[in-house]
Amino acid sequence: MWQLTLYGAADCDDTAQTRALLHERQIVFHEHAIDHDPVAEQFVVFINGGYRSTPTLVFTAGRFKLVVTEPTEDELMLALQIANRLPSPVTERGGGHNDSDSDSRL
């Protein structure tokens, strides 16, 4: 199961639209307001090549991360579809061990 973190800004219309869309679709997420959280702001600036881009969304499943910045509604829907395909942190094949019968598709 993946988790979603939304990094947004209070004065950002795109953040408000993304938040509303997630609520409308009953997607559970954690939110960090970069206006009030310097660590969150530093992360957003780092992950976006020096830009304070909001919203920045991070989908996490174990060690897998999917980062989406300033998505359109279609891009957000695509990211949600991709996130649903992320592997669980503990797999059925022994918790991440490299078994010889593992699926090699990417």
PDB file of C-alpha atoms in Angstrom:
ATOM      1  CA  MET A   1       0.000   0.000   0.000  1.00  0.00           C
ATOM      2  CA  TRP A   2       1.310   3.425  -0.879  1.00  0.00           C
ATOM      3  CA  GLN A   3       1.149   6.641   1.099  1.00  0.00           C
ATOM      4  CA  LEU A   4       0.706  10.108  -0.322  1.00  0.00           C
ATOM      5  CA  THR A   5       2.238  13.325   0.983  1.00  0.00           C
ATOM      6  CA  LEU A   6       1.174  16.697  -0.403  1.00  0.00           C
ATOM      7  CA  TYR A   7       3.558  19.623  -0.036  1.00  0.00           C
ATOM      8  CA  GLY A   8       1.662  22.834  -0.637  1.00  0.00           C
ATOM      9  CA  ALA A   9       1.502  26.552   0.024  1.00  0.00           C
ATOM     10  CA  ALA A  10      -1.364  28.517   1.564  1.00  0.00           C
ATOM     11  CA  ASP A  11      -1.553  31.019  -1.289  1.00  0.00           C
ATOM     12  CA  CYS A  12      -1.289  28.434  -4.082  1.00  0.00           C
ATOM     13  CA  ASP A  13      -4.435  27.884  -6.163  1.00  0.00           C
ATOM     14  CA  ASP A  14      -2.950  24.702  -7.658  1.00  0.00           C
ATOM     15  CA  THR A  15      -2.460  23.282  -4.158  1.00  0.00           C
ATOM     16  CA  ALA A  16      -6.091  24.067  -3.299  1.00  0.00           C
ATOM     17  CA  GLN A  17      -7.324  22.417  -6.505  1.00  0.00           C
ATOM     18  CA  THR A  18      -5.194  19.314  -5.930  1.00  0.00           C
ATOM     19  CA  ARG A  19      -6.315  19.060  -2.294  1.00  0.00           C
ATOM     20  CA  ALA A  20      -9.973  19.370  -3.364  1.00  0.00           C
ATOM     21  CA  LEU A  21      -9.560  16.698  -6.033  1.00  0.00           C
ATOM     22  CA  LEU A  22      -7.964  14.307  -3.527  1.00  0.00           C
ATOM     23  CA  HIS A  23     -10.751  14.937  -1.013  1.00  0.00           C
ATOM     24  CA  GLU A  24     -13.387  14.488  -3.732  1.00  0.00           C
ATOM     25  CA  ARG A  25     -11.926  11.108  -4.624  1.00  0.00           C
ATOM     26  CA  GLN A  26     -11.524  10.201  -0.931  1.00  0.00           C
ATOM     27  CA  ILE A  27      -7.752   9.769  -1.256  1.00  0.00           C
ATOM     28  CA  VAL A  28      -6.015   9.719   2.119  1.00  0.00           C
ATOM     29  CA  PHE A  29      -2.942  11.957   2.246  1.00  0.00           C
ATOM     30  CA  HIS A  30      -0.650  13.810   4.627  1.00  0.00           C
ATOM     31  CA  GLU A  31      -0.069  17.503   4.028  1.00  0.00           C
ATOM     32  CA  HIS A  32       2.831  19.810   4.802  1.00  0.00           C
ATOM     33  CA  ALA A  33       2.453  23.570   4.370  1.00  0.00           C
ATOM     34  CA  ILE A  34       5.844  24.798   3.206  1.00  0.00           C
ATOM     35  CA  ASP A  35       4.935  28.317   4.408  1.00  0.00           C
ATOM     36  CA  HIS A  36       5.129  27.099   8.018  1.00  0.00           C
ATOM     37  CA  ASP A  37       7.495  24.129   7.822  1.00  0.00           C
ATOM     38  CA  PRO A  38      11.091  25.005   6.873  1.00  0.00           C
ATOM     39  CA  VAL A  39      12.092  21.342   6.539  1.00  0.00           C
ATOM     40  CA  ALA A  40       9.227  20.714   4.109  1.00  0.00           C
ATOM     41  CA  GLU A  41      10.156  23.858   2.179  1.00  0.00           C
ATOM     42  CA  GLN A  42      13.792  22.741   1.982  1.00  0.00           C
ATOM     43  CA  PHE A  43      12.674  19.341   0.642  1.00  0.00           C
ATOM     44  CA  VAL A  44      10.454  20.936  -2.022  1.00  0.00           C
ATOM     45  CA  VAL A  45      13.232  23.272  -3.161  1.00  0.00           C
ATOM     46  CA  PHE A  46      15.715  20.385  -3.261  1.00  0.00           C
ATOM     47  CA  ILE A  47      13.471  17.944  -5.132  1.00  0.00           C
ATOM     48  CA  ASN A  48      12.454  20.618  -7.666  1.00  0.00           C
ATOM     49  CA  GLY A  49      15.924  21.785  -8.643  1.00  0.00           C
ATOM     50  CA  GLY A  50      15.926  24.977  -6.585  1.00  0.00           C
ATOM     51  CA  TYR A  51      12.299  25.946  -7.167  1.00  0.00           C
ATOM     52  CA  ARG A  52       9.586  26.322  -4.526  1.00  0.00           C
ATOM     53  CA  SER A  53       7.076  24.436  -6.706  1.00  0.00           C
ATOM     54  CA  THR A  54       3.707  23.575  -5.224  1.00  0.00           C
ATOM     55  CA  PRO A  55       1.969  21.342  -5.081  1.00  0.00           C
ATOM     56  CA  THR A  56       4.615  18.651  -4.923  1.00  0.00           C
ATOM     57  CA  LEU A  57       3.209  15.183  -4.290  1.00  0.00           C
ATOM     58  CA  VAL A  58       5.221  12.195  -3.115  1.00  0.00           C
ATOM     59  CA  PHE A  59       3.769   8.717  -3.438  1.00  0.00           C
ATOM     60  CA  THR A  60       5.659   6.223  -1.266  1.00  0.00           C
ATOM     61  CA  ALA A  61       5.558   2.432  -1.147  1.00  0.00           C
ATOM     62  CA  GLY A  62       8.471   1.090   0.862  1.00  0.00           C
ATOM     63  CA  ARG A  63      11.647   2.240  -0.875  1.00  0.00           C
ATOM     64  CA  PHE A  64       9.789   3.249  -4.036  1.00  0.00           C
ATOM     65  CA  LYS A  65       8.974   6.936  -4.510  1.00  0.00           C
ATOM     66  CA  LEU A  66       7.021   8.711  -7.219  1.00  0.00           C
ATOM     67  CA  VAL A  67       7.267  12.513  -7.212  1.00  0.00           C
ATOM     68  CA  VAL A  68       4.835  14.673  -9.161  1.00  0.00           C
ATOM     69  CA  THR A  69       5.135  18.461  -9.255  1.00  0.00           C
ATOM     70  CA  GLU A  70       2.368  20.882 -10.202  1.00  0.00           C
ATOM     71  CA  PRO A  71       0.270  18.203 -11.897  1.00  0.00           C
ATOM     72  CA  THR A  72      -2.719  18.855 -14.086  1.00  0.00           C
ATOM     73  CA  GLU A  73      -5.838  16.881 -13.185  1.00  0.00           C
ATOM     74  CA  ASP A  74      -4.994  14.306 -15.886  1.00  0.00           C
ATOM     75  CA  GLU A  75      -1.412  13.993 -14.625  1.00  0.00           C
ATOM     76  CA  LEU A  76      -2.653  13.516 -11.064  1.00  0.00           C
ATOM     77  CA  MET A  77      -5.044  10.788 -12.215  1.00  0.00           C
ATOM     78  CA  LEU A  78      -2.173   9.085 -14.055  1.00  0.00           C
ATOM     79  CA  ALA A  79       0.033   9.312 -10.950  1.00  0.00           C
ATOM     80  CA  LEU A  80      -2.729   7.720  -8.863  1.00  0.00           C
ATOM     81  CA  GLN A  81      -2.992   4.872 -11.386  1.00  0.00           C
ATOM     82  CA  ILE A  82       0.783   4.361 -11.330  1.00  0.00           C
ATOM     83  CA  ALA A  83       0.863   4.479  -7.524  1.00  0.00           C
ATOM     84  CA  ASN A  84      -1.732   1.717  -7.400  1.00  0.00           C
ATOM     85  CA  ARG A  85       0.765  -0.463  -9.274  1.00  0.00           C
ATOM     86  CA  LEU A  86       3.673   0.201  -6.895  1.00  0.00           C
ATOM     87  CA  PRO A  87       4.763  -2.918  -5.030  1.00  0.00           C
ATOM     88  CA  SER A  88       3.925  -3.314  -1.374  1.00  0.00           C
ATOM     89  CA  PRO A  89       6.809  -2.758   1.062  1.00  0.00           C
ATOM     90  CA  VAL A  90       6.699  -6.499   1.867  1.00  0.00           C
ATOM     91  CA  THR A  91       6.188  -8.736  -1.131  1.00  0.00           C
ATOM     92  CA  GLU A  92       4.791 -12.244  -1.256  1.00  0.00           C
ATOM     93  CA  ARG A  93       8.196 -13.495  -2.371  1.00  0.00           C
ATOM     94  CA  GLY A  94       9.991 -13.165   0.919  1.00  0.00           C
ATOM     95  CA  GLY A  95      10.044  -9.468   1.770  1.00  0.00           C
ATOM     96  CA  GLY A  96      12.173  -8.158  -1.054  1.00  0.00           C
ATOM     97  CA  HIS A  97      14.656 -11.019  -1.523  1.00  0.00           C
ATOM     98  CA  ASN A  98      15.875 -11.551  -5.067  1.00  0.00           C
ATOM     99  CA  ASP A  99      14.293 -14.924  -5.872  1.00  0.00           C
ATOM    100  CA  SER A 100      15.238 -16.669  -9.095  1.00  0.00           C
ATOM    101  CA  ASP A 101      11.584 -16.934 -10.126  1.00  0.00           C
ATOM    102  CA  SER A 102      10.910 -13.222  -9.659  1.00  0.00           C
ATOM    103  CA  ASP A 103       9.216 -11.226 -12.371  1.00  0.00           C
ATOM    104  CA  SER A 104      11.829  -9.287 -14.354  1.00  0.00           C
ATOM    105  CA  ARG A 105       9.381  -6.928 -16.081  1.00  0.00           C
ATOM    106  CA  LEU A 106       9.816  -3.222 -15.297  1.00  0.00           C
TER     107      LEU A 106
END
